[in-house]
mmCIF file of C-alpha atoms and ligand atoms in Angstrom:
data_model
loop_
_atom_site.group_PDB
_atom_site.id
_atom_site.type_symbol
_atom_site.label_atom_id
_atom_site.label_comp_id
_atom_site.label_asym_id
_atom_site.label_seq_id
_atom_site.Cartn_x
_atom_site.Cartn_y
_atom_site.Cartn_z
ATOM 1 C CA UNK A 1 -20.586 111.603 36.264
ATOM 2 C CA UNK A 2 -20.588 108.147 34.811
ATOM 3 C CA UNK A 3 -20.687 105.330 37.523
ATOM 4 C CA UNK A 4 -16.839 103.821 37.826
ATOM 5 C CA UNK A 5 -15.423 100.640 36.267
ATOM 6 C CA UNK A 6 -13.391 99.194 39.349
ATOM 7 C CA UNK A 7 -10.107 97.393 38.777
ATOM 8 C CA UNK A 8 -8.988 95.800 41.908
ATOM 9 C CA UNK A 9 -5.544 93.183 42.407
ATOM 10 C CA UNK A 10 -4.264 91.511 45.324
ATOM 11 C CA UNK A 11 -0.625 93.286 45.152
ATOM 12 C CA UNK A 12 0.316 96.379 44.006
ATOM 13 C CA UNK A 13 2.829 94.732 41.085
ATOM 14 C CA UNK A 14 -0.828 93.137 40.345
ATOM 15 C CA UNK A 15 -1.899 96.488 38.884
ATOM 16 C CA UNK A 16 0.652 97.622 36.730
ATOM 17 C CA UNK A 17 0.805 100.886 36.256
ATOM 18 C CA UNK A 18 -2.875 101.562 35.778
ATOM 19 C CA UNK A 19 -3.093 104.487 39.180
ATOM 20 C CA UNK A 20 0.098 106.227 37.230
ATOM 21 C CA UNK A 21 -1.746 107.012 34.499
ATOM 22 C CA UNK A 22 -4.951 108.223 35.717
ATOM 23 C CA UNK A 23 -5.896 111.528 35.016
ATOM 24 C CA UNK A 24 -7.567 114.036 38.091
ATOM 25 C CA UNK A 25 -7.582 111.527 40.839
ATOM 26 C CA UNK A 26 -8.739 111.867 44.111
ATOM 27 C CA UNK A 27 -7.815 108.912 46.508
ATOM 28 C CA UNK A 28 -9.955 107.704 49.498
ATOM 29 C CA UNK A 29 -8.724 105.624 52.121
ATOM 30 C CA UNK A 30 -11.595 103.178 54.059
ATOM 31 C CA UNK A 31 -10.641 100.476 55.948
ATOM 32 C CA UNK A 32 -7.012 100.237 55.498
ATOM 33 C CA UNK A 33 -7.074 100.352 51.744
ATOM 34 C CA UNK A 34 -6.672 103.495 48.851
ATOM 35 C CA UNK A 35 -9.203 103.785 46.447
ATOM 36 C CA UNK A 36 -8.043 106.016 43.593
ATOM 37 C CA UNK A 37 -10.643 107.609 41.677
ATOM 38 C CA UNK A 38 -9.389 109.106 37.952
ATOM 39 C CA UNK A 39 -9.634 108.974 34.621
ATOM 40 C CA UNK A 40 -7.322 107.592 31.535
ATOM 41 C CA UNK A 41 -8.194 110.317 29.548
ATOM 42 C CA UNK A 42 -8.096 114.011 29.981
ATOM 43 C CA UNK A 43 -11.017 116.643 31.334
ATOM 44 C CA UNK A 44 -10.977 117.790 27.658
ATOM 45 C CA UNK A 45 -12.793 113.942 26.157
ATOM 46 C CA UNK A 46 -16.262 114.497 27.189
ATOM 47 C CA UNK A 47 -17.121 110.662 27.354
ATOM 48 C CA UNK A 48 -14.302 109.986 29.306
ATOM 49 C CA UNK A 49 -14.878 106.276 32.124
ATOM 50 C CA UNK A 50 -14.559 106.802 35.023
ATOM 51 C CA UNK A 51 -12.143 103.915 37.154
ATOM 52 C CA UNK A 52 -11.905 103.079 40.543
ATOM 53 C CA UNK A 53 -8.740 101.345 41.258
ATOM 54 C CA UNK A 54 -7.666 99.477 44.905
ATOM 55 C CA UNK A 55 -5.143 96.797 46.070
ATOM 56 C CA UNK A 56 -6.914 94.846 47.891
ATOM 57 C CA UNK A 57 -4.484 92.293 49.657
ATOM 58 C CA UNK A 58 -4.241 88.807 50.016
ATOM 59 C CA UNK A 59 -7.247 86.518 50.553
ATOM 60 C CA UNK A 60 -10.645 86.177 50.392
ATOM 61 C CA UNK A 61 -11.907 88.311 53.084
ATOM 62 C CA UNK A 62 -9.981 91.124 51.818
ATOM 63 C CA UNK A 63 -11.387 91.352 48.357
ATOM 64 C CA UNK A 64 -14.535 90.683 49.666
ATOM 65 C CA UNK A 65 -14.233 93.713 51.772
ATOM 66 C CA UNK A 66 -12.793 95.579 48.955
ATOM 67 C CA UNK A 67 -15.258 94.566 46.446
ATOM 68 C CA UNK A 68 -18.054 95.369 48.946
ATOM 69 C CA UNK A 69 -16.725 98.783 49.836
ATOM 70 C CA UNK A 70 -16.216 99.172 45.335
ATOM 71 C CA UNK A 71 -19.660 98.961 45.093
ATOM 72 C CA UNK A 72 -21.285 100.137 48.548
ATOM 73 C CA UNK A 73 -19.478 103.110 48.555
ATOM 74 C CA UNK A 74 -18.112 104.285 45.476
ATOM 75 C CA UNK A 75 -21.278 102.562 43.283
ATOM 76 C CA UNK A 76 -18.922 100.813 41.133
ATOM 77 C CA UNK A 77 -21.000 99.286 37.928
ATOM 78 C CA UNK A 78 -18.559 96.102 37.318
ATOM 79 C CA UNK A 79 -15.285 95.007 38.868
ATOM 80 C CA UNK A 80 -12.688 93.501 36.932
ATOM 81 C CA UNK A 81 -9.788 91.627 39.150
ATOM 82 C CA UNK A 82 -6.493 90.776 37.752
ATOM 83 C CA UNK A 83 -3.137 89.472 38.990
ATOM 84 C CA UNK A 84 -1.372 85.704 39.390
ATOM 85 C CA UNK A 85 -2.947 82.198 39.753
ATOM 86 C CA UNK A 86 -1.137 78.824 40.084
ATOM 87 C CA UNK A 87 -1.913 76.716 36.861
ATOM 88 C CA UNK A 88 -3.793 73.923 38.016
ATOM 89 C CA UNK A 89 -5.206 71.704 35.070
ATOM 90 C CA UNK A 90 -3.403 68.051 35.224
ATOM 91 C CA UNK A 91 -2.542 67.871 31.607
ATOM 92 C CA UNK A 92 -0.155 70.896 32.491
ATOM 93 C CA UNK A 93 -1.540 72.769 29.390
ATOM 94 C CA UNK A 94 -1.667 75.877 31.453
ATOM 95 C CA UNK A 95 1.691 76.673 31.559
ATOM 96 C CA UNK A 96 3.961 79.897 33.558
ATOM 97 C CA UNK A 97 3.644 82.780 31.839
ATOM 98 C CA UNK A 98 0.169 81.776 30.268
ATOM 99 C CA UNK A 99 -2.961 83.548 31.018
ATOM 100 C CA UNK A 100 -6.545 82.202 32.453
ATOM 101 C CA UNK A 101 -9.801 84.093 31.591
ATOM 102 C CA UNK A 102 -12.435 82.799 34.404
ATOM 103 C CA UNK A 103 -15.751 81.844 32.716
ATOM 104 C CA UNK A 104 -17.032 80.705 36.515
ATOM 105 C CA UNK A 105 -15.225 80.942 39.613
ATOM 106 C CA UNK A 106 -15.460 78.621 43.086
ATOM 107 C CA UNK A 107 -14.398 78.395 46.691
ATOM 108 C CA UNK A 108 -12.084 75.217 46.633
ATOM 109 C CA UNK A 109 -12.109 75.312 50.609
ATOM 110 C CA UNK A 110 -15.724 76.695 51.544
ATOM 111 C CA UNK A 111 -16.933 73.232 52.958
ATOM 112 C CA UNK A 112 -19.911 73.212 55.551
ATOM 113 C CA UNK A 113 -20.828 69.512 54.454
ATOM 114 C CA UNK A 114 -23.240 67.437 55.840
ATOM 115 C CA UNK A 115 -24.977 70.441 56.192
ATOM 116 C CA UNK A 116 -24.784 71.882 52.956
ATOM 117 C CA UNK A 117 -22.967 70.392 49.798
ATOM 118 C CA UNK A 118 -18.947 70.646 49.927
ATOM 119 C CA UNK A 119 -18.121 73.510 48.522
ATOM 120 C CA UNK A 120 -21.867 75.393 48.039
ATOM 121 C CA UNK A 121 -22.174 78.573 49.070
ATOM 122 C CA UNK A 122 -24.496 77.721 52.229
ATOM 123 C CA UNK A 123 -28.439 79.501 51.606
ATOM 124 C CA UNK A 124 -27.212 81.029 48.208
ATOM 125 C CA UNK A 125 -27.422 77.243 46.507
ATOM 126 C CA UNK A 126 -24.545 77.792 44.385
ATOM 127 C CA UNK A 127 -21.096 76.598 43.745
ATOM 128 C CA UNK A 128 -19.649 78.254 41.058
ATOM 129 C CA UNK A 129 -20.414 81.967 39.926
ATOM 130 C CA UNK A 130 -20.366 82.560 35.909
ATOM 131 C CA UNK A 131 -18.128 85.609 35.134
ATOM 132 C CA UNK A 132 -19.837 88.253 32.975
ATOM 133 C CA UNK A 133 -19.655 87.134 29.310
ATOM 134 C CA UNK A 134 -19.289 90.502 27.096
ATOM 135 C CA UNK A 135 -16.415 92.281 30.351
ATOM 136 C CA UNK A 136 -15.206 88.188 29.816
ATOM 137 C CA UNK A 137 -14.571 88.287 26.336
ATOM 138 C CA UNK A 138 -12.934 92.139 26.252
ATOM 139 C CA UNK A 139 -10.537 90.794 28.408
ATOM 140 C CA UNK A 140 -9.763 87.703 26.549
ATOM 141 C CA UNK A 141 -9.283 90.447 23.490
ATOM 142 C CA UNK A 142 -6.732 92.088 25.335
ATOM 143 C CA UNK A 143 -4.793 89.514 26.887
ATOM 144 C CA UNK A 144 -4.679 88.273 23.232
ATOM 145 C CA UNK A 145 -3.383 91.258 21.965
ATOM 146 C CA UNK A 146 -1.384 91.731 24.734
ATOM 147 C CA UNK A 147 0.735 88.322 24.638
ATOM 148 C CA UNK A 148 1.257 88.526 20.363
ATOM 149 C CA UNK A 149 4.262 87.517 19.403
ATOM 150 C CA UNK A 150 4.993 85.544 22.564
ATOM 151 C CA UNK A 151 4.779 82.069 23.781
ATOM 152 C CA UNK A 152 1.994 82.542 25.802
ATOM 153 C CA UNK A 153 -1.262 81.443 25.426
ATOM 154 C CA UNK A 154 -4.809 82.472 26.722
ATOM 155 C CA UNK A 155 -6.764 79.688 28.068
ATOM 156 C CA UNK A 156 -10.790 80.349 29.056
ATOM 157 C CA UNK A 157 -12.416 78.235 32.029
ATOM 158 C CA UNK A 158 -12.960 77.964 35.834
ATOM 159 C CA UNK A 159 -10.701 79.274 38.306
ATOM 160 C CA UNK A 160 -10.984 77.922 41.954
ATOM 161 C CA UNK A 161 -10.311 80.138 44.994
ATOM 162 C CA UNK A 162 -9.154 79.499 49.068
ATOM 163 C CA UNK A 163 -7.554 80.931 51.303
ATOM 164 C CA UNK A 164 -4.339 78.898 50.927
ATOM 165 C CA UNK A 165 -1.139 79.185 48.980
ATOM 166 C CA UNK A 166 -1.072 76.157 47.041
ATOM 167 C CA UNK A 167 2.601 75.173 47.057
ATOM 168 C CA UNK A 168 2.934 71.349 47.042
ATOM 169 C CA UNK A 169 2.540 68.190 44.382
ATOM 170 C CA UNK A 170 0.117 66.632 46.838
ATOM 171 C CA UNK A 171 -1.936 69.812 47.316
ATOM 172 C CA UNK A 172 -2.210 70.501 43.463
ATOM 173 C CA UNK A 173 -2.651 66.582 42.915
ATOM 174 C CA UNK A 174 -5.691 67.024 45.609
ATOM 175 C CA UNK A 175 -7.200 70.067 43.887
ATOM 176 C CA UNK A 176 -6.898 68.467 40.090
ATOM 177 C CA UNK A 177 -9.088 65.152 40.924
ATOM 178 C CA UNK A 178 -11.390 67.434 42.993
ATOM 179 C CA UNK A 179 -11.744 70.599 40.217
ATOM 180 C CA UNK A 180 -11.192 68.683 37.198
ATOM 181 C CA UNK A 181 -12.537 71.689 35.294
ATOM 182 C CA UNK A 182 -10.097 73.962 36.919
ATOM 183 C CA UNK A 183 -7.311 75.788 35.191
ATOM 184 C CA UNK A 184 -6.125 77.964 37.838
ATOM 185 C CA UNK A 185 -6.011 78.325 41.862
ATOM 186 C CA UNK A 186 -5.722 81.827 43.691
ATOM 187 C CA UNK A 187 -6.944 83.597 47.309
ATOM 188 C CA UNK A 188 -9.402 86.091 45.582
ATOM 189 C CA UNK A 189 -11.746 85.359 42.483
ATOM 190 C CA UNK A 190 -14.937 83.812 43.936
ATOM 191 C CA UNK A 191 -15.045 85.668 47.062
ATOM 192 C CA UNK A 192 -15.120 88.755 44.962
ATOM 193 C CA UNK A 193 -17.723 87.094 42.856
ATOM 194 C CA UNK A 194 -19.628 86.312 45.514
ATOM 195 C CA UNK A 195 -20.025 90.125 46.866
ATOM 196 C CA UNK A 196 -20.722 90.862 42.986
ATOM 197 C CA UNK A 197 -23.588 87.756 42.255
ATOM 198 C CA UNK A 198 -25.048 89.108 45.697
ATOM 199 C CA UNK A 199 -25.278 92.718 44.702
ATOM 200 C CA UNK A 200 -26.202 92.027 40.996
ATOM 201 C CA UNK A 201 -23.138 93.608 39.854
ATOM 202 C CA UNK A 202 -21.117 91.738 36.571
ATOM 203 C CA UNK A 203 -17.567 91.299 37.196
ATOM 204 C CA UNK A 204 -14.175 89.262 35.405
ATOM 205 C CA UNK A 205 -10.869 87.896 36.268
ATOM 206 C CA UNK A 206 -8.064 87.657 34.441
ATOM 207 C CA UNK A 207 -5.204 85.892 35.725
ATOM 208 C CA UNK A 208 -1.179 85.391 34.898
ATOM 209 C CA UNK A 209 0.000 82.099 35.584
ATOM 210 C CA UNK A 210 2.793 82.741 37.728
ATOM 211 C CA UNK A 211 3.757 78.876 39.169
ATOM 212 C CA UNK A 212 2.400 75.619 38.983
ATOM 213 C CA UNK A 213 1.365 75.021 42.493
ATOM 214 C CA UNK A 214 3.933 72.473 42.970
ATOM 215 C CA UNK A 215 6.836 71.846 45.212
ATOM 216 C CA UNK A 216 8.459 75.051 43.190
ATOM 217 C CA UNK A 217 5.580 77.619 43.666
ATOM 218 C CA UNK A 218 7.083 79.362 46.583
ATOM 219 C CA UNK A 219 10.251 79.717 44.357
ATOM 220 C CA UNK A 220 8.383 80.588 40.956
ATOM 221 C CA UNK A 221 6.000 83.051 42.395
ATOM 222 C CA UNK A 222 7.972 85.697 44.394
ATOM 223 C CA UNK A 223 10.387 85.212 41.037
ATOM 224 C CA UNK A 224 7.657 85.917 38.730
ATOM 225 C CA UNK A 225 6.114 89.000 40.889
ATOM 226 C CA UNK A 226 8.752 90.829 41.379
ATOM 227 C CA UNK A 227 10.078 89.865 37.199
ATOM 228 C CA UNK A 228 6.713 89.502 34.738
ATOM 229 C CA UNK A 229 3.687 90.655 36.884
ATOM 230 C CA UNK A 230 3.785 94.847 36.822
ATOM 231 C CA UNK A 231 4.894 95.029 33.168
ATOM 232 C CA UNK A 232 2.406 92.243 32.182
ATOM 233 C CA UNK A 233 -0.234 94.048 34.119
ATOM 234 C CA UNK A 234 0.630 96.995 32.297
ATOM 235 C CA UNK A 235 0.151 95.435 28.931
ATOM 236 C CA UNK A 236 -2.924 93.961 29.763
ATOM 237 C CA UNK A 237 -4.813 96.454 30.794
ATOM 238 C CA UNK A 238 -3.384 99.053 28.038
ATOM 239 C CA UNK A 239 -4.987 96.192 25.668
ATOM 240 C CA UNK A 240 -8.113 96.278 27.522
ATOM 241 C CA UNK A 241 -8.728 100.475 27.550
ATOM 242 C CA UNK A 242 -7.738 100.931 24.215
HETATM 243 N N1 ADE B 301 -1.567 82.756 43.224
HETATM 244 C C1 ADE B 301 -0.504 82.504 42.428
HETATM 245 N N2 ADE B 301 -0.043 81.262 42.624
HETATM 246 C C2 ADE B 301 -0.827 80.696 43.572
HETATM 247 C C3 ADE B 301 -0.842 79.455 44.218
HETATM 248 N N3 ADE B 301 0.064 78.519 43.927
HETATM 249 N N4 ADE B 301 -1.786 79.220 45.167
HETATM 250 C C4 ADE B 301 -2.698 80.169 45.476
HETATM 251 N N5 ADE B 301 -2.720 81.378 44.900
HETATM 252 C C5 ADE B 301 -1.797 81.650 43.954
#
């Protein structure tokens, strides 16, 4: 059997309906999480992909755990994460409702200075963590195809991580002159990319912008979660199997 593409979201609205439509699955629980194991296509296509599909919770350390277990345990040859970010960029060109391809991704709050540089990983020597270009681009593709006809727009570029929701003008005024180069802020990216640079495996993000992380975020995200993220989810990732 083919070694599994692993999709993996914070929330289960994060996923769409991607475990519904899996063909012949056989779920696994480790360490408080499922992992379903399936296929999108029938026993009868002999190339069929196999997918390995989790929600993985909030936060760093629990996609790091669930990336580690993706590939530790179930040998997982690339992880793709998708779900919500906070646009971040200060000319506001990332709007609700757009989405943000990572190119690289960083820990905003990973700060062991003097020691190390703010914001380095300490002993790896890096800060940011490139994305892999050709998983990168197939999901630019299908969140392209997947937002026709709408307002939104697909922006490409760095996406900044921490273990904070970022709900206030200072916060997001903070983060802008800090990560000029950022276009969106969520809990998971770069600690999955992390586990993935350290175990050579290529991985991508995709991300909705669900709230500016302003004064309103707490408002706009719940709103947008329970409203836009499943069916968007859903679209995506149809875009990105076809
Ligand atoms: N995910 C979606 N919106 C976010 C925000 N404002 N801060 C952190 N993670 C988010």
């Amino acid at each position: 059997m083919n070694a599994p593409l692993a999709v993996m979201a914070a929330l289960e609205q994060e996923i769409g309906d991607l475990v519904a439509r899996l063909h012949d699955t056989t779920t696994t629980h480790i360490a408080k999480r499922a992992y379903v194991h399936g296929f999108l296509t029938p026993a009868s296509d002999a190339e069929r992909q196999a997918l390995i599909v989790c929600v993985a919770r909030v936060g760093k350390v629990a996609a790091a755990s669930t990336a580690t277990t993706l590939i530790q345990h179930f040998g997982a040859r690339a992880i793709v994460f998708i779900g919500l970010a906070g646009g971040l960029d200060a000319a506001q060109a990332v709007r609700v409702g757009d989405m943000v391809v990572a190119t690289a991704v960083a820990q905003h709050d990973l700060d062991s200075s003097p020691l190390f540089p703010k914001n380095q990983i300490p002993l790896l020597g890096v800060t940011q963590l490139a994305t892999d270009t050709a998983l990168s681009a197939r999901l630019v593709s299908a969140a392209r195809d997947s937002t026709a006809g709408t307002a939104a727009r697909v922006h490409e570029g760095l996406i900044i991580s921490g273990d904070q929701f970022i709900h206030s003008a200072i916060a997001q005024t903070a983060l802008q002159a800090a990560w000029p180069a950022a276009l969106g802020v969520e809990m998971e990216g770069a600690a999955v990319g992390q586990v993935c640079f350290e175990h050579g495996v290529p991985f991508a993000i995709a991300r909705t912008i669900s709230d500016r992380a302003d004064d309103q975020a707490h408002v706009d995200f719940p709103s947008f979660l329970t409203q836009v993220a499943a069916p968007r989810a859903t679209a995506l990732l149809k875009a990105f199997f076809r």
